[in-house]
GROMACS .gro file of C-alpha atoms in nm:
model
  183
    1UNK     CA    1   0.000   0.000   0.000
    2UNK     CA    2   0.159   0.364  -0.103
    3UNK     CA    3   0.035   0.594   0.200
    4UNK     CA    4   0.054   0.944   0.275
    5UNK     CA    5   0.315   1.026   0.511
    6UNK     CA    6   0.153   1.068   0.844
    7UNK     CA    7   0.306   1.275   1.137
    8UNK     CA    8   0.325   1.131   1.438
    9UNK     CA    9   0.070   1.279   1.733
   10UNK     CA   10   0.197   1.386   2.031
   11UNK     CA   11   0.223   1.076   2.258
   12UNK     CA   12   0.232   1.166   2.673
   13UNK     CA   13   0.543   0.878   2.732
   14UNK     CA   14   0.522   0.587   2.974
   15UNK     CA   15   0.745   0.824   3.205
   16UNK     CA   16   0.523   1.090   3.182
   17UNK     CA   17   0.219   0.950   3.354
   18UNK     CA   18   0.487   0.769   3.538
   19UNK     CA   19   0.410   0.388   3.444
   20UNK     CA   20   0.555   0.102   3.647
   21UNK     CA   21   0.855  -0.171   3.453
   22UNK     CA   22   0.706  -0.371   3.223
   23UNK     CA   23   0.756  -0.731   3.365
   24UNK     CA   24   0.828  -1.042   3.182
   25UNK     CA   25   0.643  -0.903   2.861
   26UNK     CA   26   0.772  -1.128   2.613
   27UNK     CA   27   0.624  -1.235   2.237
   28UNK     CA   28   0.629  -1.047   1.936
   29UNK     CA   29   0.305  -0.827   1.729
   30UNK     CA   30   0.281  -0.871   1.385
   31UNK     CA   31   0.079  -0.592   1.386
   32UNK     CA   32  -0.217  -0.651   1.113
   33UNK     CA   33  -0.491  -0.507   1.292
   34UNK     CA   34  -0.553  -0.188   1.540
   35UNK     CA   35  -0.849  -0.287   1.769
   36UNK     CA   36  -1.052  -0.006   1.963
   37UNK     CA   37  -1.151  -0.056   2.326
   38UNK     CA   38  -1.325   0.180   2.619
   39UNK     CA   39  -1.202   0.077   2.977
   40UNK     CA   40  -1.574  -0.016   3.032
   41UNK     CA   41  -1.575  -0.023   3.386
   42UNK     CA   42  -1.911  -0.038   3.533
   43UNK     CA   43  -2.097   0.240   3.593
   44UNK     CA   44  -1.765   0.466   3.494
   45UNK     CA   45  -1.602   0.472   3.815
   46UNK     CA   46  -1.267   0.513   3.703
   47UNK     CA   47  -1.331   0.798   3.488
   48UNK     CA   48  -1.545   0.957   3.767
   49UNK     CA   49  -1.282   0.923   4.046
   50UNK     CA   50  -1.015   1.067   3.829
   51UNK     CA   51  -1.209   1.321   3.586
   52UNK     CA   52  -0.922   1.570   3.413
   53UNK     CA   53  -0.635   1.332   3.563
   54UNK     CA   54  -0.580   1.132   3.276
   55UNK     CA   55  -0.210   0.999   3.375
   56UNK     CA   56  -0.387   0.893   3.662
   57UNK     CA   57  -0.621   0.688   3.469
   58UNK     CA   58  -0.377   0.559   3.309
   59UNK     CA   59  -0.156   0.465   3.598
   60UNK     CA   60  -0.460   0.313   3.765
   61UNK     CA   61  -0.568   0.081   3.443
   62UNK     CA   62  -0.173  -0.044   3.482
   63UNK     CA   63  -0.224  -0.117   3.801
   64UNK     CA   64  -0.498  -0.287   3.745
   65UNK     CA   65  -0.370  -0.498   3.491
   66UNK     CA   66  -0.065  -0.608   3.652
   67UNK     CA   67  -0.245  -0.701   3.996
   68UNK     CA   68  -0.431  -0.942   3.776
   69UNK     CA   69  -0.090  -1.089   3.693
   70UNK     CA   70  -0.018  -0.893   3.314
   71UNK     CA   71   0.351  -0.833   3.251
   72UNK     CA   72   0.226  -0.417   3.171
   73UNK     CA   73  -0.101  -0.282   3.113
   74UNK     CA   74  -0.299  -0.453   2.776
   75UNK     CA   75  -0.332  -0.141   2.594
   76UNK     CA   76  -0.023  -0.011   2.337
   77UNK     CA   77  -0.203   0.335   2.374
   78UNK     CA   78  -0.478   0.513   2.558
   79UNK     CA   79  -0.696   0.859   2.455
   80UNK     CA   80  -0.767   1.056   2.761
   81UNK     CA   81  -1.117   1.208   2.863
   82UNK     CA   82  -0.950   1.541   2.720
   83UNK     CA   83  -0.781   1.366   2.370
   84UNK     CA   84  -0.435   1.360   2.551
   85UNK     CA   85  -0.283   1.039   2.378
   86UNK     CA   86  -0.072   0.807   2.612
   87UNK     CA   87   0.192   0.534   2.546
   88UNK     CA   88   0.114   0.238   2.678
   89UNK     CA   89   0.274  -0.161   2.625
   90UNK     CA   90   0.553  -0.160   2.361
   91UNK     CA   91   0.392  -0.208   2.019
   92UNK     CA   92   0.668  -0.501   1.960
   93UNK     CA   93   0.566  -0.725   2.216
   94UNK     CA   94   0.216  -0.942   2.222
   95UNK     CA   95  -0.024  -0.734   2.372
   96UNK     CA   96  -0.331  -0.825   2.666
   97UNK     CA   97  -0.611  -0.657   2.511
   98UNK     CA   98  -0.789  -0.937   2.234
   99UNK     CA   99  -0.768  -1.274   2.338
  100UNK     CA  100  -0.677  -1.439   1.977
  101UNK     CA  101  -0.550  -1.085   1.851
  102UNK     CA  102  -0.278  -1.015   2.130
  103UNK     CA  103  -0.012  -1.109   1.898
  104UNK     CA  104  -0.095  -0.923   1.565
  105UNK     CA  105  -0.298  -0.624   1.649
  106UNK     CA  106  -0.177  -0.281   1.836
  107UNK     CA  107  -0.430  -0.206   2.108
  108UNK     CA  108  -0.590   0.111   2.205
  109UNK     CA  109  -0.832   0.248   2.471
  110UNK     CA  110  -1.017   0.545   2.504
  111UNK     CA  111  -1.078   0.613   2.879
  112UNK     CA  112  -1.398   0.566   3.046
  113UNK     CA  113  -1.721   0.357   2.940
  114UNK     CA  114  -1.870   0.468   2.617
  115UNK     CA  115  -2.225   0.279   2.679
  116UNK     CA  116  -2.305   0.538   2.914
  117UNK     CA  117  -2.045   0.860   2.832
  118UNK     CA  118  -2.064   1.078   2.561
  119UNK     CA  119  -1.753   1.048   2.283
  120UNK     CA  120  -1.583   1.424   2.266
  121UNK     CA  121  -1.462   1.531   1.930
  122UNK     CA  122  -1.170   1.592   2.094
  123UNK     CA  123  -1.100   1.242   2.171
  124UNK     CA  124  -1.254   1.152   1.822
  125UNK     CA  125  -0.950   1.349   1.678
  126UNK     CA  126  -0.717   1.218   1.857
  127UNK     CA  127  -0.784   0.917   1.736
  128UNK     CA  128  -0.811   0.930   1.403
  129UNK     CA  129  -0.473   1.097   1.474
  130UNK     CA  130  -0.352   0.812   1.603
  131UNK     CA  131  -0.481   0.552   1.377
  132UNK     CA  132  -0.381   0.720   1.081
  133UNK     CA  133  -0.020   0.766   1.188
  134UNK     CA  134  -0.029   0.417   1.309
  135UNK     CA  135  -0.159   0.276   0.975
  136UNK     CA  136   0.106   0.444   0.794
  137UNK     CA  137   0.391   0.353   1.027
  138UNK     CA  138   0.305  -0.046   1.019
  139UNK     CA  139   0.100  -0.054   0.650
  140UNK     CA  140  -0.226  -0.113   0.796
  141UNK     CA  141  -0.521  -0.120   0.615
  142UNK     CA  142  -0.788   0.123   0.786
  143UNK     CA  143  -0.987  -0.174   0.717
  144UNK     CA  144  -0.827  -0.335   0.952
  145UNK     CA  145  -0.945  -0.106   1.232
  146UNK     CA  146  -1.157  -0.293   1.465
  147UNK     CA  147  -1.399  -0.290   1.743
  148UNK     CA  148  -1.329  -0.483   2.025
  149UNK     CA  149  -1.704  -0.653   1.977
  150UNK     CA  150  -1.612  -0.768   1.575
  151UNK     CA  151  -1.338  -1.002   1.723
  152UNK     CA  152  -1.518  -1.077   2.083
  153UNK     CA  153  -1.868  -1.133   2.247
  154UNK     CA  154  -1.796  -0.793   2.419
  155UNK     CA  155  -1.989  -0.424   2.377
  156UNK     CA  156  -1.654  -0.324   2.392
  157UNK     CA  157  -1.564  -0.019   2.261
  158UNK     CA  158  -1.923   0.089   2.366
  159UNK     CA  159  -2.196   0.202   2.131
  160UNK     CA  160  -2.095   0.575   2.164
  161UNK     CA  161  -1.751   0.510   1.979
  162UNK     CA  162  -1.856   0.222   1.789
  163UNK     CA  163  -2.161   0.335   1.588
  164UNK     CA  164  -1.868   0.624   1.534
  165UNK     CA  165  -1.614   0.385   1.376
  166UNK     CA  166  -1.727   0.343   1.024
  167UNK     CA  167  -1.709   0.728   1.003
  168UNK     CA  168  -1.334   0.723   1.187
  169UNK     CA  169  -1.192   0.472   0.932
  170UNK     CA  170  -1.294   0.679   0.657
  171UNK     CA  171  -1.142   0.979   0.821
  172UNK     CA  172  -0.798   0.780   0.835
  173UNK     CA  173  -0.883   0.595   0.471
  174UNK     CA  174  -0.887   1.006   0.394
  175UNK     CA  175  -0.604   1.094   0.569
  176UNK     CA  176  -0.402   0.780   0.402
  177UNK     CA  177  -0.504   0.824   0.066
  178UNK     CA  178  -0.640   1.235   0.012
  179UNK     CA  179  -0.654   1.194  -0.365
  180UNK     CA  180  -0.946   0.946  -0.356
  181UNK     CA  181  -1.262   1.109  -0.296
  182UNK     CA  182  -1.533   1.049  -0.069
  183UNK     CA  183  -1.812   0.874  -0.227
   0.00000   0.00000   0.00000
């Protein structure tokens, strides 16, 4: 595929929201797919106990993750309540985020639970920042851009980003490829 150069967003680094050592994350990521995921906690308690603080939230998911016994948190990347993007697991490792995916897709979250919050354009930018520069950097199809649900009996990324996707992947296809027009 001949893409359009994408730039790279700015990323908050794994120091930034100050992330524990990755431990034991071993495995490598093919990286054919880029699957979408809320943190779809129930009722949105994590987003409500740490609102604007979206290192926290960050943190806090890691934590999560590796009290379950994960090597890192699941997610390559997360999209803060306010768009801030965040590095998460090394993209060259096998990720925690798809069971049957973990090894050939990049993962990324957008904070909170999207059955019951509202998607921000803000975050909506963001990510079509981020999936388009991703797409480019690893020749992914915007195709290829998943839902958590079309690969798992989840609701996963939540209606309020899902019904959203079709829309997203044709704002990347656009970025990608800005000589073909919309139909």
């Amino acid at each position: 595929m001949n893409y359009e150069w994408q730039p790279k967003p700015t990323i908050l680094s794994r120091t930034d929201w100050k992330a524990a050592s990755a431990s034991g994350c071993s495995g490598s990521n093919s990286k054919k797919y880029i699957i979408v995921h809320h943190s779809g906690d129930d009722n949105d308690a994590i987003a409500k106990v740490f609102g604007n603080d979206e290192k926290g939230f960050m943190k806090r998911i890691q934590e999560i993750h590796m009290g379950q016994g994960w090597c890192d948190i699941g997610y390559n990347y997360g999209i803060g309540v306010n768009g801030t993007i965040l590095d998460g697991r090394n993209d060259n490792v096998t990720g925690g985020h798809a069971t049957g995916y973990n090894s050939s897709a990049v993962g990324v979250f957008v904070h909170g639970n999207y059955d019951i919050r509202s998607f921000k354009s803000i975050q909506e930018d963001s990510l079509v920042n981020l999936l388009s520069w991703l797409c480019y950097i690893y020749n992914i199809s915007p195709v290829n851009i998943l839902g958590h649900q079309d690969v798992a009996n989840k609701s996963c990324p939540g209606n309020n980003i899902y019904r959203r996707l079709n829309t997203i992947k044709d704002k990347v296809t656009q970025r990608l490829h800005p000589d073909i027009l919309p139909e």
